[in-house]
Structure formats: C-alpha cells, structure tokens
Tab-separated table of C-alpha atoms and ligand atoms in Angstrom:
chain	number	residue	atom	x	y	z
Q	1044	MET	CA	28.937	33.774	2.089
Q	1045	ARG	CA	30.079	30.203	1.299
Q	1046	VAL	CA	28.719	27.435	4.067
Q	1047	LYS	CA	30.334	24.237	4.058
Q	1048	ARG	CA	29.334	20.784	6.263
Q	1049	TYR	CA	32.084	18.909	7.139
Q	1050	VAL	CA	32.072	15.458	8.744
Q	1051	VAL	CA	34.902	13.841	11.037
Q	1052	ASN	CA	35.709	12.097	14.453
Q	1053	ALA	CA	36.218	14.719	16.384
Q	1054	LEU	CA	36.309	18.621	16.269
Q	1055	PRO	CA	40.105	19.705	15.867
Q	1056	GLU	CA	40.090	17.518	12.390
Q	1057	ALA	CA	37.224	19.965	11.469
Q	1058	VAL	CA	39.349	23.083	12.460
Q	1059	SER	CA	42.137	22.319	10.099
Q	1060	LEU	CA	40.179	21.424	7.425
Q	1061	ILE	CA	38.066	24.187	7.905
Q	1062	ARG	CA	41.329	26.545	7.715
Q	1063	SER	CA	43.094	24.977	4.862
Q	1064	GLU	CA	39.844	25.134	2.931
Q	1065	LEU	CA	38.018	28.003	3.591
Q	1066	GLY	CA	40.726	29.964	5.172
Q	1067	ASN	CA	41.158	31.712	9.149
Q	1068	ASP	CA	38.085	33.736	9.116
Q	1069	ALA	CA	36.073	31.237	8.285
Q	1070	VAL	CA	33.192	30.925	11.378
Q	1071	ILE	CA	31.466	27.660	12.533
Q	1072	LEU	CA	27.869	27.907	12.995
Q	1073	ASN	CA	26.860	24.868	14.317
Q	1074	THR	CA	28.700	21.874	15.443
Q	1075	LYS	CA	26.730	18.649	16.287
Q	1076	GLU	CA	26.800	14.648	17.297
Q	1077	ILE	CA	25.322	12.647	14.616
Q	1078	LYS	CA	25.587	8.749	13.810
Q	1079	ILE	CA	26.127	6.966	10.348
Q	1080	GLY	CA	26.216	4.334	8.614
Q	1081	GLY	CA	25.337	0.082	9.969
Q	1082	PHE	CA	22.800	-1.295	8.978
Q	1083	MET	CA	19.373	-1.350	10.453
Q	1084	GLY	CA	20.076	1.165	13.117
Q	1085	MET	CA	22.970	-1.132	14.631
Q	1086	PHE	CA	27.140	-0.647	13.828
Q	1087	ARG	CA	26.324	3.148	13.436
Q	1088	LYS	CA	30.170	5.140	13.881
Q	1089	LYS	CA	30.050	8.410	16.052
Q	1090	LYS	CA	31.172	11.238	13.899
Q	1091	MET	CA	30.891	14.609	14.023
Q	1092	GLU	CA	29.450	17.311	11.660
Q	1093	VAL	CA	30.277	20.917	11.652
Q	1094	ILE	CA	28.907	23.521	9.451
Q	1095	ALA	CA	31.217	26.275	8.497
Q	1096	ALA	CA	31.242	29.334	6.894
Q	1097	ILE	CA	33.015	32.135	5.215
Q	1098	GLU	CA	32.120	35.640	4.027
Q	1099	SER	CA	32.789	35.490	0.129
Q	1100	LYS	CA	35.258	37.908	-0.100
Q	1101	HIS	CA	37.247	35.461	2.141
Q	1102	ALA	CA	36.097	32.263	0.603
Q	1103	ASN	CA	38.621	30.542	-1.938
Q	1104	THR	CA	41.779	31.895	-0.310
Q	1105	PRO	CA	43.092	29.208	2.360
Q	1106	ALA	CA	45.394	30.079	5.126
Q	1107	LYS	CA	48.511	28.674	2.442
Q	1108	GLN	CA	50.563	28.734	5.034
Q	1109	PRO	CA	49.196	27.439	8.569
Q	1110	LYS	CA	51.509	28.862	11.251
Q	1111	ALA	CA	53.505	25.736	13.438
Q	1112	ALA	CA	52.982	27.319	16.383
Q	1113	SER	CA	49.084	27.802	15.900
Q	1114	LYS	CA	47.581	24.292	17.988
Q	1115	PRO	CA	43.565	23.904	16.748
Q	1116	ASP	CA	41.817	24.672	19.968
Q	1117	SER	CA	43.215	28.308	19.353
Q	1118	ASP	CA	42.086	28.516	15.752
Q	1119	PHE	CA	38.786	26.747	16.882
Q	1120	GLY	CA	38.500	29.696	19.523
Q	1121	GLN	CA	39.338	32.531	17.106
Q	1122	MET	CA	36.568	31.043	15.170
Q	1123	ILE	CA	34.218	30.893	17.659
Q	1124	GLN	CA	35.080	34.668	18.147
Q	1125	ASN	CA	34.144	34.953	14.208
Q	1126	ALA	CA	30.647	33.044	14.677
Q	1127	GLN	CA	30.346	35.286	17.604
Q	1128	ARG	CA	31.213	38.571	15.878
Q	1129	ALA	CA	29.396	37.464	12.601
Q	1130	SER	CA	25.907	36.454	14.827
Q	1131	THR	CA	25.958	39.666	16.478
Q	1132	ALA	CA	26.632	41.789	13.591
Q	1133	VAL	CA	23.124	39.778	12.132
Q	1134	LEU	CA	21.073	40.009	14.854
Q	1135	ASN	CA	21.915	43.764	15.771
Q	1136	PRO	CA	22.786	45.146	12.666
Q	1137	SER	CA	24.043	48.522	12.427
Q	1138	PRO	CA	21.367	50.811	10.553
Q	1139	PRO	CA	22.845	50.972	7.463
Q	1140	LYS	CA	24.026	53.654	5.831
Q	1141	PRO	CA	23.013	54.835	1.932
Q	1142	SER	CA	26.598	54.612	0.786
Q	1143	ALA	CA	26.640	50.942	1.905
Q	1144	ALA	CA	23.450	49.802	0.467
Q	1145	HIS	CA	24.781	46.784	-0.888
Q	1146	ASN	CA	25.859	45.781	3.151
Q	1147	VAL	CA	21.852	45.302	3.317
Q	1148	ASP	CA	22.000	42.860	0.634
Q	1149	ARG	CA	24.693	40.698	1.926
Q	1150	GLU	CA	22.900	40.621	5.099
Q	1151	GLN	CA	19.763	39.291	3.587
Q	1152	HIS	CA	21.498	37.151	1.270
Q	1153	ILE	CA	23.526	35.587	5.220
Q	1154	LEU	CA	20.326	35.541	6.540
Q	1155	ASP	CA	18.841	33.692	3.891
Q	1156	GLU	CA	22.125	31.896	4.092
Q	1157	ILE	CA	20.982	30.409	7.274
Q	1158	ARG	CA	17.377	30.311	7.057
Q	1159	ASN	CA	18.235	27.490	4.243
Q	1160	LEU	CA	21.083	25.732	6.377
Q	1161	LYS	CA	18.333	25.426	9.319
Q	1162	GLU	CA	15.691	23.995	7.004
Q	1163	TYR	CA	18.176	21.555	5.235
Q	1164	MET	CA	19.640	21.098	9.441
Q	1165	THR	CA	15.940	19.907	10.611
Q	1166	LYS	CA	15.451	17.837	7.432
Q	1167	LEU	CA	18.581	16.054	8.281
Q	1168	SER	CA	17.267	15.196	11.685
Q	1169	ASN	CA	14.103	14.256	11.060
Q	1170	GLN	CA	15.320	12.023	8.045
Q	1171	ARG	CA	16.871	10.186	11.284
Q	1172	THR	CA	13.450	9.955	13.253
Q	1173	ASP	CA	12.135	7.775	10.374
Q	1174	LEU	CA	14.870	5.967	10.716
Q	1175	ALA	CA	14.879	5.533	14.152
Q	1176	GLY	CA	10.877	4.742	14.043
Q	1177	MET	CA	11.878	1.510	11.907
Q	1178	SER	CA	12.252	-1.084	14.477
Q	1179	ASP	CA	13.328	-4.281	13.821
Q	1180	GLU	CA	10.372	-5.765	14.512
Q	1181	ILE	CA	8.144	-3.550	12.085
Q	1182	TRP	CA	10.916	-4.546	8.690
Q	1183	GLN	CA	9.817	-7.973	9.724
Q	1184	LEU	CA	6.133	-6.690	9.209
Q	1185	LYS	CA	7.073	-4.762	5.999
Q	1186	GLU	CA	8.727	-7.897	4.210
Q	1187	HIS	CA	6.168	-10.207	5.732
Q	1188	LEU	CA	3.281	-8.254	3.728
Q	1189	ILE	CA	6.034	-7.538	0.672
Q	1190	GLU	CA	6.140	-11.278	0.540
Q	1191	GLN	CA	1.891	-11.442	0.533
Q	1192	GLU	CA	2.100	-9.684	-2.190
Q	1193	MET	CA	0.463	-6.754	-1.083
Q	1194	ALA	CA	0.712	-3.694	-3.295
Q	1195	PRO	CA	4.168	-1.512	-1.922
Q	1196	GLN	CA	1.797	1.403	-1.657
Q	1197	TRP	CA	-0.576	0.072	0.836
Q	1198	VAL	CA	2.985	-1.261	2.953
Q	1199	ASP	CA	4.303	1.408	3.613
Q	1200	ARG	CA	0.959	3.276	4.329
Q	1201	LEU	CA	0.821	0.627	6.679
Q	1202	ILE	CA	4.687	1.047	8.409
Q	1203	GLN	CA	4.237	4.407	8.642
Q	1204	SER	CA	1.290	4.543	10.573
Q	1205	ILE	CA	2.481	1.988	13.243
Q	1206	SER	CA	5.925	4.404	12.991
Q	1207	GLU	CA	4.027	6.592	13.867
Q	1208	LYS	CA	2.210	5.439	16.535
Q	1209	GLN	CA	5.493	4.041	17.961
Q	1210	SER	CA	7.401	7.197	18.252
Q	1211	GLU	CA	3.627	8.865	19.488
Q	1212	GLU	CA	3.912	6.500	22.180
Q	1213	ARG	CA	8.065	6.575	23.008
Q	1214	THR	CA	8.563	3.085	22.750
Q	1215	ASN	CA	8.932	-0.135	21.169
Q	1216	TYR	CA	6.645	-2.236	19.920
Q	1217	SER	CA	7.349	-6.028	20.629
Q	1218	LYS	CA	6.185	-8.211	17.477
Q	1219	ASP	CA	2.942	-8.685	18.880
Q	1220	GLN	CA	2.039	-5.591	19.704
Q	1221	VAL	CA	3.393	-4.675	15.939
Q	1222	TRP	CA	0.984	-7.366	14.120
Q	1223	GLU	CA	-1.815	-6.024	16.400
Q	1224	HIS	CA	-1.413	-2.790	14.990
Q	1225	ALA	CA	-1.522	-3.828	11.821
Q	1226	ALA	CA	-4.427	-6.406	12.221
Q	1227	SER	CA	-6.019	-2.900	14.005
Q	1228	GLN	CA	-5.367	-0.843	10.966
Q	1229	LEU	CA	-6.346	-2.989	8.133
Q	1230	LYS	CA	-9.837	-3.671	9.593
Q	1231	GLU	CA	-9.735	-0.499	9.933
Q	1232	TRP	CA	-9.395	0.303	6.483
Q	1233	LEU	CA	-11.709	-2.748	5.502
Q	1234	LYS	CA	-14.741	-2.336	7.703
Q	1235	PRO	CA	-16.669	-0.178	4.549
Q	1236	TYR	CA	-16.004	-3.917	2.905
Q	1237	GLY	CA	-17.718	-5.567	5.140
Q	1238	ASN	CA	-20.344	-8.166	5.420
Q	1239	SER	CA	-21.034	-7.290	1.997
Q	1240	GLY	CA	-22.127	-10.891	0.663
Q	1241	ILE	CA	-24.789	-11.413	-1.849
Q	1242	SER	CA	-27.453	-8.829	-1.776
Q	1243	GLY	CA	-31.024	-10.721	-0.420
Q	1244	GLU	CA	-33.332	-8.662	-2.455
Q	1245	ALA	CA	-31.349	-9.968	-5.610
Q	1246	ARG	CA	-32.763	-12.270	-7.393
Q	1247	ILE	CA	-30.743	-12.724	-10.879
Q	1248	VAL	CA	-27.274	-13.425	-9.713
Q	1249	HIS	CA	-24.762	-13.304	-12.859
Q	1250	PHE	CA	-21.155	-14.874	-12.062
Q	1251	VAL	CA	-18.423	-13.798	-14.411
Q	1252	GLY	CA	-14.883	-14.381	-14.565
Q	1253	PRO	CA	-11.571	-15.926	-16.701
Q	1254	THR	CA	-11.584	-19.310	-17.428
Q	1255	GLY	CA	-11.022	-22.009	-14.584
Q	1256	VAL	CA	-11.377	-19.759	-11.880
Q	1257	GLY	CA	-14.589	-21.945	-10.245
Q	1258	LYS	CA	-17.798	-19.768	-11.136
Q	1259	THR	CA	-19.693	-23.119	-12.058
Q	1260	THR	CA	-18.543	-25.187	-9.355
Q	1261	THR	CA	-19.156	-21.749	-6.961
Q	1262	ILE	CA	-22.995	-21.611	-8.430
Q	1263	ALA	CA	-23.487	-25.434	-7.262
Q	1264	LYS	CA	-21.869	-24.140	-3.927
Q	1265	LEU	CA	-23.903	-21.466	-3.085
Q	1266	ALA	CA	-26.988	-23.311	-4.467
Q	1267	ALA	CA	-26.484	-25.594	-2.012
Q	1268	GLU	CA	-26.711	-23.284	0.713
Q	1269	GLN	CA	-29.691	-21.715	-0.784
Q	1270	THR	CA	-31.658	-24.464	-1.547
Q	1271	ILE	CA	-30.896	-27.181	1.646
Q	1272	LYS	CA	-30.303	-24.270	4.318
Q	1273	HIS	CA	-32.459	-22.073	3.645
Q	1274	GLY	CA	-35.329	-23.499	1.433
Q	1275	LYS	CA	-35.028	-21.519	-1.400
Q	1276	LYS	CA	-36.649	-21.765	-4.561
Q	1277	VAL	CA	-33.241	-21.674	-6.985
Q	1278	GLY	CA	-33.118	-21.835	-11.024
Q	1279	PHE	CA	-29.843	-22.184	-12.849
Q	1280	ILE	CA	-29.371	-20.720	-16.607
Q	1281	THR	CA	-26.231	-20.903	-18.633
Q	1282	SER	CA	-24.861	-18.754	-21.054
Q	1283	ASP	CA	-21.743	-21.510	-21.306
Q	1284	THR	CA	-22.673	-23.379	-24.489
Q	1285	TYR	CA	-18.747	-23.153	-26.349
Q	1286	ARG	CA	-17.507	-25.973	-24.496
Q	1287	ILE	CA	-20.046	-29.424	-25.073
Q	1288	ALA	CA	-18.904	-30.637	-21.074
Q	1289	ALA	CA	-19.745	-26.948	-19.918
Q	1290	VAL	CA	-23.649	-27.983	-20.179
Q	1291	ASP	CA	-23.954	-31.161	-18.299
Q	1292	GLN	CA	-21.198	-29.755	-15.365
Q	1293	LEU	CA	-24.101	-27.928	-14.332
Q	1294	ARG	CA	-26.404	-30.202	-15.457
Q	1295	THR	CA	-25.086	-33.131	-13.062
Q	1296	TYR	CA	-25.559	-30.160	-10.178
Q	1297	ALA	CA	-29.127	-29.318	-11.547
Q	1298	ASN	CA	-30.425	-32.989	-10.542
Q	1299	ILE	CA	-28.648	-33.139	-7.962
Q	1300	LEU	CA	-30.321	-30.197	-6.240
Q	1301	ASN	CA	-33.340	-30.954	-7.773
Q	1302	VAL	CA	-32.744	-27.195	-9.823
Q	1303	PRO	CA	-34.647	-26.557	-13.153
Q	1304	LEU	CA	-31.881	-25.783	-15.697
Q	1305	GLU	CA	-32.203	-23.620	-18.766
Q	1306	VAL	CA	-29.306	-22.993	-21.575
Q	1307	VAL	CA	-29.142	-19.957	-23.778
Q	1308	PHE	CA	-27.295	-19.345	-26.406
Q	1309	SER	CA	-27.716	-15.574	-27.381
Q	1310	PRO	CA	-28.944	-13.019	-25.462
Q	1311	MET	CA	-32.191	-12.753	-27.196
Q	1312	ASP	CA	-32.986	-16.383	-25.358
Q	1313	LEU	CA	-32.939	-14.771	-22.252
Q	1314	PRO	CA	-36.834	-13.721	-22.082
Q	1315	LYS	CA	-38.152	-17.036	-22.765
Q	1316	ALA	CA	-35.735	-18.623	-19.756
Q	1317	PHE	CA	-36.753	-16.114	-17.481
Q	1318	ASN	CA	-40.634	-17.257	-18.507
Q	1319	GLN	CA	-39.741	-20.744	-17.801
Q	1320	LEU	CA	-38.039	-20.018	-14.515
Q	1321	ALA	CA	-40.703	-17.326	-13.352
Q	1322	GLU	CA	-41.724	-19.548	-10.487
Q	1323	ARG	CA	-38.244	-19.414	-9.136
Q	1324	GLU	CA	-37.376	-16.876	-6.222
Q	1325	LEU	CA	-33.439	-17.143	-6.722
Q	1326	LEU	CA	-31.716	-17.157	-10.273
Q	1327	TYR	CA	-28.286	-18.289	-10.909
Q	1328	MET	CA	-26.198	-17.625	-14.085
Q	1329	ASP	CA	-23.559	-19.463	-15.832
Q	1330	THR	CA	-21.036	-17.722	-18.016
Q	1331	ALA	CA	-18.739	-19.312	-19.750
Q	1332	GLY	CA	-14.918	-17.738	-18.795
Q	1333	ARG	CA	-13.466	-16.465	-21.776
Q	1334	ASN	CA	-11.150	-13.887	-22.322
Q	1335	PHE	CA	-12.177	-10.775	-21.131
Q	1336	ARG	CA	-10.607	-9.179	-23.703
Q	1337	SER	CA	-12.975	-10.453	-26.304
Q	1338	GLU	CA	-15.232	-7.520	-27.201
Q	1339	LEU	CA	-18.161	-9.925	-27.856
Q	1340	HIS	CA	-17.995	-11.674	-24.482
Q	1341	VAL	CA	-18.298	-8.037	-23.414
Q	1342	SER	CA	-20.965	-7.162	-25.106
Q	1343	GLU	CA	-22.450	-10.059	-24.572
Q	1344	VAL	CA	-22.136	-9.900	-20.703
Q	1345	ASN	CA	-23.697	-6.460	-20.775
Q	1346	SER	CA	-26.960	-7.751	-22.813
Q	1347	LEU	CA	-27.053	-9.881	-19.965
Q	1348	LEU	CA	-27.011	-7.231	-17.415
Q	1349	GLN	CA	-29.793	-5.776	-19.600
Q	1350	SER	CA	-32.947	-7.119	-17.381
Q	1351	SER	CA	-34.572	-5.040	-15.050
Q	1352	GLU	CA	-35.068	-6.995	-12.630
Q	1353	PRO	CA	-32.745	-6.763	-9.995
Q	1354	LYS	CA	-29.979	-8.456	-10.169
Q	1355	GLU	CA	-26.250	-8.735	-9.333
Q	1356	THR	CA	-22.691	-9.071	-10.844
Q	1357	ILE	CA	-20.331	-10.853	-8.766
Q	1358	LEU	CA	-16.630	-10.903	-10.255
Q	1359	VAL	CA	-14.791	-14.529	-9.913
Q	1360	LEU	CA	-11.731	-14.525	-9.340
Q	1361	SER	CA	-8.874	-17.214	-8.180
Q	1362	VAL	CA	-6.405	-16.675	-5.608
Q	1363	THR	CA	-4.071	-18.476	-7.563
Q	1364	GLY	CA	-3.503	-16.076	-10.690
Q	1365	LYS	CA	-0.609	-13.576	-10.861
Q	1366	THR	CA	-1.164	-10.444	-8.623
Q	1367	LYS	CA	-0.887	-8.121	-12.044
Q	1368	ASP	CA	-3.448	-10.325	-14.398
Q	1369	MET	CA	-6.007	-10.914	-11.393
Q	1370	ALA	CA	-5.583	-6.390	-11.401
Q	1371	ALA	CA	-6.244	-6.221	-15.382
Q	1372	VAL	CA	-9.760	-8.405	-14.723
Q	1373	ALA	CA	-10.799	-6.568	-12.003
Q	1374	GLU	CA	-10.057	-3.450	-13.654
Q	1375	HIS	CA	-11.870	-4.410	-16.858
Q	1376	PHE	CA	-14.719	-5.577	-15.157
Q	1377	SER	CA	-15.250	-2.546	-12.713
Q	1378	LYS	CA	-15.410	-0.557	-15.876
Q	1379	TYR	CA	-18.515	-2.461	-16.420
Q	1380	GLY	CA	-20.089	-1.780	-12.958
Q	1381	VAL	CA	-19.076	-5.076	-11.332
Q	1382	LYS	CA	-19.137	-4.046	-7.592
Q	1383	LYS	CA	-19.039	-7.403	-6.319
Q	1384	VAL	CA	-15.829	-10.498	-5.811
Q	1385	LEU	CA	-15.298	-13.455	-4.630
Q	1386	PHE	CA	-12.526	-15.178	-4.431
Q	1387	THR	CA	-11.556	-19.005	-4.781
Q	1388	LYS	CA	-9.053	-21.678	-4.651
Q	1389	LEU	CA	-7.785	-19.828	-1.064
Q	1390	ASP	CA	-6.758	-23.637	-0.423
Q	1391	GLU	CA	-4.215	-23.587	-2.957
Q	1392	THR	CA	-2.127	-20.905	-2.016
Q	1393	SER	CA	-0.642	-19.034	1.357
Q	1394	VAL	CA	-0.197	-15.657	-0.887
Q	1395	TYR	CA	-2.757	-13.364	0.313
Q	1396	GLY	CA	-1.960	-9.815	-0.508
Q	1397	ALA	CA	-3.625	-10.094	-3.908
Q	1398	ILE	CA	-7.300	-9.627	-2.093
Q	1399	PHE	CA	-6.667	-6.236	0.092
Q	1400	ASN	CA	-4.754	-4.506	-2.966
Q	1401	LEU	CA	-8.656	-5.717	-5.224
Q	1402	ILE	CA	-10.478	-4.465	-2.620
Q	1403	MET	CA	-8.618	-1.432	-2.041
Q	1404	ASP	CA	-7.642	-0.101	-5.209
Q	1405	PHE	CA	-11.138	-1.356	-7.672
Q	1406	ASP	CA	-13.415	-0.927	-4.686
Q	1407	LEU	CA	-14.664	-4.339	-4.957
Q	1408	TYR	CA	-16.858	-5.600	-2.282
Q	1409	PRO	CA	-15.634	-9.113	-1.139
Q	1410	THR	CA	-18.512	-11.220	-0.967
Q	1411	TYR	CA	-17.369	-14.916	-0.049
Q	1412	MET	CA	-14.183	-17.469	-0.575
Q	1413	ALA	CA	-13.921	-21.076	-1.354
Q	1414	SER	CA	-11.431	-23.238	-0.423
Q	1415	GLY	CA	-12.242	-26.273	-2.138
Q	1416	GLN	CA	-13.473	-28.818	-4.439
Q	1417	THR	CA	-16.230	-29.949	-2.153
Q	1418	VAL	CA	-19.693	-29.108	-3.358
Q	1419	PRO	CA	-21.003	-27.278	-1.135
Q	1420	ASP	CA	-18.857	-27.155	1.915
Q	1421	ASP	CA	-15.971	-25.322	0.918
Q	1422	ILE	CA	-17.260	-22.067	0.713
Q	1423	GLU	CA	-17.701	-19.067	3.739
Q	1424	ARG	CA	-18.720	-15.474	3.630
Q	1425	PHE	CA	-15.855	-13.137	3.274
Q	1426	ARG	CA	-14.548	-12.322	6.911
Q	1427	ALA	CA	-12.358	-9.221	8.043
Q	1428	GLU	CA	-10.976	-10.723	11.163
Q	1429	SER	CA	-10.642	-13.952	9.403
Q	1430	TYR	CA	-8.943	-12.608	6.459
Q	1431	ILE	CA	-6.257	-10.444	8.212
Q	1432	GLN	CA	-5.722	-13.831	9.828
Q	1433	HIS	CA	-4.778	-15.227	6.497
Q	1434	LEU	CA	-2.668	-12.520	5.388
Q	1435	LEU	CA	-0.540	-11.854	8.441
Q	1436	GLY	CA	-0.205	-15.452	9.659
Q	1437	SER	CA	-0.688	-16.838	12.825
Q	1438	LYS	CA	0.827	-13.707	14.452
Q	1439	SER	CA	-2.479	-11.630	13.611
Q	1440	LEU	CA	-4.590	-11.698	16.640
O	443	LIG	N1	-8.521	-25.918	-5.065
O	443	LIG	C1	-10.190	-25.506	-5.341
O	443	LIG	N2	-10.473	-26.108	-6.652
O	443	LIG	C2	-11.746	-25.367	-6.790
O	443	LIG	C3	-12.055	-24.013	-6.326
O	443	LIG	N3	-13.455	-24.088	-6.731
O	443	LIG	C4	-13.658	-24.701	-8.099
O	443	LIG	N4	-12.503	-25.299	-8.062
O	443	LIG	C5	-11.847	-25.985	-9.329
O	443	LIG	O1	-11.497	-25.342	-10.370
O	443	LIG	C6	-11.673	-26.216	-11.543
O	443	LIG	C7	-12.226	-25.372	-12.332
O	443	LIG	O2	-13.831	-24.936	-11.727
O	443	LIG	P1	-15.474	-24.388	-12.716
O	443	LIG	O3	-15.982	-24.617	-11.382
O	443	LIG	O4	-15.317	-25.311	-13.570
O	443	LIG	O5	-14.851	-23.048	-12.746
O	443	LIG	P2	-15.253	-22.227	-13.897
O	443	LIG	O6	-14.552	-20.335	-13.673
O	443	LIG	O7	-16.421	-22.301	-13.885
O	443	LIG	O8	-14.455	-22.527	-15.439
O	443	LIG	P3	-14.943	-22.300	-17.356
O	443	LIG	O9	-16.218	-22.776	-16.981
O	443	LIG	O10	-14.252	-23.032	-18.072
O	443	LIG	O11	-14.369	-20.908	-17.372
O	443	LIG	C8	-12.802	-27.510	-11.351
O	443	LIG	O12	-11.553	-28.805	-10.834
O	443	LIG	C9	-12.981	-26.853	-9.628
O	443	LIG	O13	-13.341	-28.311	-8.797
O	443	LIG	C10	-11.722	-24.016	-4.925
O	443	LIG	O14	-11.770	-22.838	-4.228
O	443	LIG	N5	-10.260	-24.493	-4.821
O	444	LIG	MG1	-17.903	-23.317	-15.904
C-alpha cells in the first residue's frame, strides 16, 4: 500500500491531485481541517489535510486521461466508496484460502500501514497541543529567563510545567498568573537548599574562590555580624601571603573589630595558629584567590581542610563573573567536597540566572548574598523568595 498526505485549500483540489498521482483506485482514508504557518499562533492559514492510499498493485498507474465529464465531487464519491470497500475488507476479512496465503500478508501489511498512519496523526495533533499551550505570556517568561541566563534545560522544564498546568486547567494564564506559577515552581525546586546558612556547629569557616570575588571583605562583614550582634569571640587566620597588601587588608579589619589574626605561610604553620587562637569560638580563614586550576593551590586547600575540628568551607563567587567560568570553578571545588556557596556583587548585575544554575547543577547550598562594599551592612542570608524576586523581576510575587 502506498499512502500519501496532501495539504490543500479545499477537498476538490486534493481529489484531482490524488487521481492524477495515485490513480482512480485510490482511497481517501482521512480528511481534516488544519492550520499552518503563522507567527506565535497568529495569522495561521486554514488548510485541509487529506490522507489517500492506493494498493501497491495500483500504485504508480495514475489515470492518464481524466474523463472530461467526471467532476471532482463524483470522483470523491468514488474514492469514498473505494475507502469503504477497503475498510470493510480490513475489518471483516474473509477467511483466507490456503491458496491465497499472500492475502494474509497483504492484509497484515495494510493493518500495519494504518497503525503507522494513526500514530503519525496522533503525533501531529500532540505537536499542535504543545504549541497551543505556549501563549504569548509564557513566551515572555521564556524570553525573560533566557535574558537572565538561566540554563536552557531549566528554562524548558519551567516553561513545560507552566504550559501543562495551563492546559490541564483549560485556561489562558494572565502574565501575573504565569509569573506566579514560575515563582512557586522555582520555590519548590529551591526548597531543599533554603535556610542552609553557615553551620552553627562549625568552629572553622574556610573561604575559597577566585581572585577578587570579595572573600576578605565578606569575612569582615560576617565577623562584624558575629562579634557585634552575637557577641561571639572570633579569630582570623590568613594564608594569603602572596600579595603584600593582602595581610594588611585583613589586619585592618582585625584591628577595627578587635579580632586576633594569625598568618600562616604553609599548612605546617596551622597547628601553631590554632593553638594561639584556642580561646576563640569561631575562626574565619582567608585564602589567597588564585588560579583554581593550579594543582599547588588545590593541594594547599586540601591540606587546610585536614583539621579534625568541625569546619565548613564556603566557595565565594561573584555574580559579575561569566556564567561558564563560574560553573567551571563550582565544578572544580565541588569535586573536593565543597557544598556551600556565597554569592557577592549582586549590586553590580541585573542578571541572576547563574545562581540558580549553580545551586541546582552542582548541588551547592547557598549561604549569603553580598550586595555592596560596605562592611558590615552589605550582606544578608540567602532567601529563596528574595532571590526569585530578583530573578523574575518585579512581576514575581
Ligand atoms: N560591588 C561590590 N563590591 C564588592 C562586594 N564584595 C567585595 N567587593 C569589592 O571587591 C573588591 C575585592 O574584594 P576582596 O575582598 O579583596 O576580594 P578577595 O576575594 O579577597 O580578593 P583576593 O584576595 O585578591 O583573591 C574590593 O574592592 C571589595 O570592596 C560586593 O558585594 N559588591
Ligand atoms: Mg582577599
């Protein structure tokens, strides 16, 4: 059997095409009105989809000279009759005679063809439903999230979940509703990562990350919060002895906050530093931001992590970095068991998608968000709601 699909303006047009291409014995299996073309669901043209078929023995023998008297309508009638005959034959097959075993094969073949056709039609109509679920408002959300540099796989998942909800409810969400649904879905995804902060158990908190992301400034902000607000006895340790000014920078904060500072030049100096700071309840360790690809740096970070005391390592990342670079750093540190992240410089960008990507893709627990240079004010605990509001813009809640 040969099956062919025609997309035409009206049925008579299809009938003459079928007759000239498949011949007078062709049957019409299905006709359906469809809409094609257009832009974002608008300006689509009405067309008719006609599926016609011809048994193989008749195929490729189109009517060479169509009768002048035969009208397309009567041809259509003939084809429908053919179709009825064909379907009766398929639905009520007469018992095959042993001499006509090949008839059974042929019927099976026809049944297979019809099944394939049915699957194809179902697929086509599903595709149309997908497009129908994608309203202008949902498109706007998709574009917004792409601008926010949310990873395509997360954008698609979010859009799909909203489109499905919209179809289930057989409604068209307004822009506010689309944004509300996006906010609640994001909140659900971020739920396991909420309120993680820095563990209250950890006595040693170790900050790592690329150069200039704000590690030292962040330590000063957090230390101020702990000493002034919570009256904790804080101590500083720095291994950042690579730049002359680096120790001075932390020493300045140490003097202002009245916090003792120990400088270590190698992991071997650590036990002495811990000894000196034995009285302190909380130790913040600053490291030099260096090329994270350097094996030396990695081994240093590793040996600093060897202490048996309750400790936590925080990866500091500036959101002004490139999404791809941030992902490379996150991947690198998560290999060494770093589970927590702190984002800085939120005041210097309006693109927030990378934060979501990093949390979800590397299973990193966000602790704080820093948004300015002022010590100690410009830092706050990571809150999913406020982050989602940043990501979705003013329409979020
Ligand atoms: N706008 C803005 N600037 C910040 C923020 N956090 C830190 N900075 C600034 O970023 C610059 C670098 O900060 P540092 O704290 O020295 O960064 P670091 O990670 O310790 O740098 P290295 O020790 O060189 O690796 C300083 O000028 C800070 O004031 C922030 O949240 N927003
Ligand atoms: Mg520093």
